[in-house]
């Protein structure tokens, strides 16, 4: 069995959401599984790299809007909220996801999928605990598990550890994939990533 | 006859050089020609966008090195200088290229190809007039034409106009392609660009 791919995304990143819809299928076609990790671009892009958020970056902001629009048309998708709308607070969803990864790993990916769907396909905010409860319910996660995660103060540190670990591996954007130590940034690199998997690198 | 593609590159950009090796072939496969334009990422990225140069950007700098290395392996290419070496002054080559585009357009692309080859494949600096003369000679351009371009103070303004025009069209990085008003940034977007050309957009 080949080692899993590592996949990072931020709940506030439309590109991260779009990537989440494909990454497991891409990996499966080549006999791989995927470990999903939370990322905070507010830490990596703004603090560590010293850049601005994409929508606030001249020229890059409008380009990203065109890029998303043509990606959605190409893949027959729609977003439930504008990609450039002000972002929600990513911490509540990120913390619960990090906690699930650490304490109830079998539930983590299903929660992330449901939360990304609620936010990006249905346009719902995930700032409040009730929205996270609803996403977890959609994912079929036991209520008691979710309440433990929401109440556990360790969740914040677990998310911080994930983000620190990502930076230590050179991860900066959403989505980001590492396969056998080779880094791929951005959903537009997924065709190249798939070629890498098919050929076993080059 | 379909309208030409517009292609921008900076002489100091390794990705711009790599793109220059493919863009005319990609366009030709779909019945198109390509207009080559000079760009100064020192203006677009540093001044207009307020970002740092890629090699000076934490996390992004090391990623770009990996990206270039795997691109070179994939395409069986080598560079004559490290991609992350301190850049030469891009103005002399950019000005002569902008002048040729305006005054001797039939010579412009051949000069750009020879200059990019000298710099990126052979590792030569192009800061000095003699290096530009040598590149122009390699391109088979008449000596008198080159001397007029090197001596004409209008060259600086012609380059400025090109860069201003690029920014007005939303161009920021090297390489950058616009086809029928659709923008494509980065050599890693060239597979998508080719799909766009083949399908006539979507």
XYZ file of C-alpha atoms in Angstrom:
404
model
C 0.000 0.000 0.000
C 1.428 3.351 -1.026
C 1.504 6.140 1.586
C -1.465 8.528 1.651
C -1.471 11.990 0.107
C -1.623 14.940 2.495
C -4.189 17.578 1.566
C -4.553 20.992 3.245
C -7.459 23.409 2.864
C -8.902 26.417 4.653
C -12.665 26.475 5.208
C -12.705 30.089 3.939
C -10.964 29.221 0.657
C -13.189 28.623 -2.396
C -10.278 26.911 -4.148
C -9.909 24.650 -1.108
C -13.576 23.683 -1.374
C -13.296 22.971 -5.100
C -10.216 20.850 -4.489
C -11.978 18.895 -1.740
C -14.538 17.699 -4.294
C -11.829 15.956 -6.371
C -8.828 15.019 -4.296
C -10.079 11.673 -2.963
C -11.137 10.524 -6.456
C -7.791 11.526 -7.953
C -5.923 9.639 -5.248
C -8.178 6.575 -5.488
C -7.552 6.269 -9.234
C -3.923 5.638 -8.325
C -4.440 3.403 -5.299
C -3.957 6.123 -2.712
C -5.921 7.537 0.181
C -5.883 11.132 1.410
C -5.260 12.668 4.824
C -7.177 15.953 5.104
C -5.620 18.748 7.178
C -6.948 22.151 8.261
C -5.014 25.255 7.205
C -5.356 28.935 8.101
C -4.276 31.155 5.222
C -4.604 34.079 7.619
C -1.529 32.623 9.314
C 0.410 31.286 6.319
C -0.282 33.912 3.653
C -0.754 37.012 5.801
C 1.633 36.427 8.710
C 4.319 33.990 7.548
C 4.566 35.144 3.924
C 3.651 38.772 4.620
C 1.244 38.948 1.679
C -2.325 40.190 1.374
C -5.453 38.077 1.001
C -6.106 37.296 -2.669
C -9.288 39.421 -2.962
C -7.371 42.372 -1.466
C -4.407 42.012 -3.850
C -4.562 44.340 -6.881
C -4.739 42.483 -10.230
C -4.629 39.080 -8.481
C -8.097 39.556 -6.948
C -9.890 40.099 -10.277
C -7.814 37.313 -11.859
C -8.869 34.858 -9.149
C -12.515 35.720 -9.824
C -12.065 34.881 -13.518
C -10.187 31.705 -12.597
C -12.968 30.533 -10.287
C -15.707 31.406 -12.783
C -14.109 29.368 -15.568
C -13.339 26.500 -13.186
C -17.009 26.381 -12.134
C -18.157 26.388 -15.770
C -15.619 23.708 -16.718
C -16.743 21.412 -13.914
C -20.446 22.232 -14.059
C -20.489 23.637 -10.517
C -22.011 26.621 -8.748
C -21.139 28.344 -5.487
C -23.796 29.274 -2.935
C -21.902 32.442 -2.001
C -19.655 34.796 -3.981
C -16.047 33.620 -3.831
C -14.957 37.188 -3.038
C -17.519 37.848 -0.266
C -15.930 38.771 3.084
C -14.755 35.532 4.696
C -16.350 34.039 7.778
C -14.257 33.406 10.877
C -12.413 30.178 9.990
C -11.491 29.263 13.585
C -14.652 27.489 14.846
C -14.798 25.045 11.908
C -11.020 24.643 11.839
C -10.851 23.891 15.553
C -13.638 21.322 15.491
C -12.073 19.645 12.462
C -8.642 19.560 14.116
C -10.205 18.120 17.264
C -12.046 15.419 15.303
C -8.828 14.519 13.463
C -7.066 14.029 16.782
C -9.831 12.454 18.871
C -12.366 10.900 16.472
C -10.449 10.532 13.198
C -13.094 8.303 11.612
C -15.520 11.279 11.671
C -13.165 14.060 10.614
C -13.366 13.938 6.837
C -17.150 13.516 6.789
C -17.470 16.611 8.978
C -15.157 18.623 6.742
C -17.114 17.635 3.639
C -20.431 18.575 5.224
C -19.071 21.872 6.549
C -17.522 22.833 3.194
C -20.768 21.920 1.451
C -22.857 23.986 3.877
C -20.579 26.986 3.474
C -19.715 26.940 -0.228
C -22.593 25.104 -1.896
C -25.408 26.328 0.370
C -23.918 29.687 1.351
C -24.243 29.173 5.102
C -21.914 30.775 7.647
C -20.122 28.412 10.029
C -19.093 30.940 12.661
C -21.566 29.725 15.287
C -21.675 26.396 17.156
C -25.207 25.684 15.919
C -24.047 25.790 12.298
C -21.236 23.350 13.152
C -23.734 21.089 14.930
C -25.922 21.104 11.819
C -22.984 20.220 9.571
C -21.958 17.397 11.896
C -25.546 16.132 11.930
C -25.547 16.112 8.120
C -22.346 14.079 8.297
C -24.042 11.553 10.614
C -21.745 12.278 13.547
C -22.984 11.429 17.020
C -24.223 14.505 18.909
C -22.231 13.626 22.013
C -19.009 13.554 20.007
C -19.652 16.992 18.569
C -20.490 18.462 21.978
C -17.245 17.109 23.410
C -15.330 18.689 20.546
C -17.071 22.039 20.881
C -16.449 22.105 24.635
C -12.820 20.958 24.629
C -10.383 23.879 25.047
C -7.655 21.697 23.503
C -9.210 22.214 20.064
C -7.509 25.590 19.594
C -4.064 24.126 20.305
C -4.742 21.162 18.021
C -5.517 23.558 15.156
C -2.425 25.632 15.920
C -0.308 22.480 15.862
C -1.755 21.510 12.477
C -0.973 24.940 11.012
C 2.533 25.001 12.506
C 3.120 21.516 11.127
C 1.932 22.641 7.704
C 4.282 25.625 7.654
C 7.149 23.378 8.716
C 6.457 21.278 5.619
C 6.370 24.320 3.337
C 2.597 24.451 2.968
C 1.212 27.948 2.376
C -1.957 28.019 0.272
C -5.337 26.356 -0.051
C -5.475 23.804 -1.556
C -2.059 22.278 -1.056
C -1.108 18.626 -1.581
C 2.074 16.782 -0.725
C 2.629 13.390 -2.300
C 5.816 11.497 -1.468
C 7.441 14.789 -0.428
C 6.505 16.573 -3.678
C 4.404 19.738 -3.115
C 1.495 20.837 -5.337
C -0.176 24.189 -4.735
C -3.527 25.202 -6.169
C -6.417 23.374 -7.771
C -4.951 24.210 -11.194
C -2.002 21.931 -10.365
C -4.271 18.880 -10.000
C -3.785 17.672 -13.591
C -0.035 17.777 -12.968
C -0.524 16.051 -9.620
C -2.475 13.283 -11.328
C 0.265 12.864 -13.934
C 2.756 12.638 -11.054
C 0.717 9.874 -9.418
C 0.250 8.000 -12.703
C 3.953 8.088 -13.571
C 5.204 7.668 -10.006
C 6.997 10.982 -10.255
C 9.769 12.031 -12.605
C -8.197 34.075 -39.204
C -8.679 34.105 -35.444
C -7.112 36.977 -33.459
C -3.625 36.424 -32.049
C -2.865 35.510 -28.459
C -1.109 38.133 -26.353
C 1.847 36.806 -24.364
C 3.767 38.758 -21.704
C 7.091 37.811 -20.145
C 9.887 39.452 -18.163
C 13.450 38.729 -19.268
C 14.359 38.070 -15.608
C 11.609 35.456 -15.139
C 12.600 31.784 -15.531
C 8.926 30.862 -15.911
C 8.655 33.472 -18.676
C 11.581 31.867 -20.496
C 10.092 28.380 -20.167
C 6.755 29.660 -21.462
C 8.443 31.334 -24.430
C 9.669 27.931 -25.603
C 6.095 26.627 -25.984
C 3.613 29.427 -26.542
C 3.989 29.738 -30.338
C 3.615 25.967 -30.834
C 0.531 25.837 -28.622
C -1.062 28.700 -30.527
C -0.112 27.254 -33.944
C -1.792 23.934 -33.125
C -5.042 25.902 -32.960
C -4.518 28.203 -35.919
C -3.324 31.175 -33.892
C -0.311 33.428 -33.828
C 1.179 35.126 -30.776
C 2.053 38.747 -30.023
C 4.952 38.852 -27.561
C 5.032 41.740 -25.050
C 7.659 42.814 -22.507
C 6.661 42.951 -18.829
C 8.431 44.208 -15.720
C 7.429 42.223 -12.653
C 9.355 44.782 -10.616
C 6.533 47.162 -11.552
C 3.527 44.827 -11.537
C 4.305 42.511 -8.619
C 6.362 44.810 -6.402
C 4.786 48.234 -7.011
C 1.223 47.674 -8.265
C 0.418 44.554 -6.225
C 2.639 45.446 -3.268
C 4.095 41.935 -3.017
C 7.642 40.643 -2.754
C 9.652 38.946 -5.475
C 9.006 35.200 -5.478
C 12.514 34.186 -4.277
C 12.161 36.662 -1.378
C 8.725 35.368 -0.335
C 8.810 32.832 2.539
C 7.453 29.379 1.599
C 6.694 30.545 -1.970
C 10.388 30.894 -2.837
C 11.298 27.276 -1.987
C 8.077 26.075 -3.648
C 8.948 27.882 -6.886
C 12.347 26.161 -6.895
C 10.665 22.751 -6.654
C 8.163 23.768 -9.312
C 10.904 24.812 -11.733
C 12.992 21.710 -11.038
C 10.132 19.326 -11.826
C 9.127 21.379 -14.876
C 12.675 21.117 -16.222
C 12.758 17.355 -15.637
C 9.313 16.905 -17.221
C 10.313 18.807 -20.343
C 13.892 17.578 -20.538
C 15.360 21.064 -20.135
C 18.195 22.647 -18.227
C 18.865 26.225 -17.181
C 22.239 27.867 -17.669
C 21.861 29.830 -14.430
C 20.078 29.100 -11.142
C 16.456 30.266 -11.296
C 16.873 31.900 -7.905
C 20.144 33.725 -8.648
C 19.938 37.511 -8.177
C 18.215 38.914 -11.272
C 19.989 41.014 -13.866
C 18.717 44.505 -14.633
C 15.739 43.816 -16.942
C 15.561 47.317 -18.419
C 18.161 47.182 -21.226
C 16.701 44.039 -22.827
C 13.128 45.173 -22.159
C 13.718 48.566 -23.738
C 15.362 47.198 -26.868
C 12.577 44.636 -27.236
C 9.885 47.305 -26.793
C 11.666 49.506 -29.349
C 11.890 46.653 -31.876
C 8.199 45.868 -31.386
C 7.330 49.481 -32.180
C 9.855 50.287 -34.927
C 10.978 46.966 -36.446
C 8.275 44.502 -35.475
C 9.485 41.818 -37.882
C 12.682 41.514 -35.774
C 11.208 41.720 -32.302
C 10.340 38.124 -31.532
C 13.599 36.762 -32.936
C 15.507 39.149 -30.689
C 13.487 38.142 -27.625
C 14.087 34.454 -28.304
C 17.838 34.966 -28.727
C 18.063 37.149 -25.623
C 16.089 34.684 -23.475
C 18.249 31.838 -24.777
C 21.473 33.716 -24.019
C 20.314 34.553 -20.512
C 18.518 31.381 -19.413
C 20.056 28.598 -21.481
C 23.615 29.968 -21.666
C 23.663 31.887 -18.384
C 24.787 35.191 -19.873
C 23.912 38.561 -18.363
C 22.127 41.014 -20.662
C 22.734 44.192 -18.700
C 25.268 45.630 -21.140
C 24.760 46.851 -24.720
C 27.379 44.411 -26.032
C 25.388 41.445 -24.738
C 22.272 42.794 -26.453
C 24.248 43.290 -29.671
C 25.403 39.678 -29.483
C 21.833 38.411 -28.958
C 20.599 40.515 -31.874
C 23.407 39.153 -34.040
C 22.392 35.603 -33.125
C 18.868 36.527 -34.204
C 20.182 37.736 -37.566
C 19.130 41.332 -37.006
C 20.897 44.039 -38.983
C 23.552 45.843 -36.923
C 22.292 49.267 -37.971
C 18.814 48.456 -36.678
C 20.151 47.415 -33.282
C 22.322 50.530 -32.997
C 19.332 52.742 -33.727
C 17.345 50.945 -31.009
C 20.147 51.187 -28.450
C 20.603 54.897 -29.158
C 16.938 55.926 -29.229
C 15.825 57.565 -25.945
C 12.215 56.708 -26.882
C 12.880 53.056 -25.966
C 12.345 53.696 -22.247
C 8.944 55.284 -22.847
C 7.954 52.485 -25.219
C 8.684 49.921 -22.499
C 6.784 51.970 -19.917
C 3.803 52.135 -22.276
C 3.869 48.363 -22.720
C 3.927 47.770 -18.963
C 1.187 50.344 -18.328
C -0.894 48.729 -21.062
C -0.357 45.324 -19.508
C -1.484 46.494 -16.071
C -4.553 48.102 -17.655
C -5.463 44.679 -19.035
C -4.985 42.988 -15.653
C -1.623 41.397 -16.471
C 0.639 40.911 -13.454
C 2.956 37.910 -13.739
C 5.374 36.247 -16.114
C 4.246 34.418 -18.163
C 0.776 35.792 -18.770
C -1.427 35.060 -21.784
C -4.699 36.644 -22.852
C -6.751 34.843 -25.471
C -10.033 36.399 -26.574
C -10.124 38.406 -23.332
C -9.555 35.324 -21.115
C -6.456 35.637 -18.869
C -4.052 32.768 -18.109
C -1.261 33.264 -15.571
C 1.700 30.959 -15.185
C 3.279 28.248 -17.258
C 1.334 25.681 -15.248
C -1.880 27.084 -16.774
C -0.753 26.218 -20.318
C -2.559 22.854 -20.419
C -5.743 24.684 -19.467
C -4.976 27.383 -22.047
C -4.607 24.728 -24.711
C -7.921 23.157 -23.719
C -9.468 26.632 -23.969
C -8.102 27.053 -27.493
C -9.197 23.569 -28.566
C -12.746 23.986 -27.275
C -13.068 27.662 -28.201
C -13.646 28.525 -24.568
C -16.440 27.398 -22.282
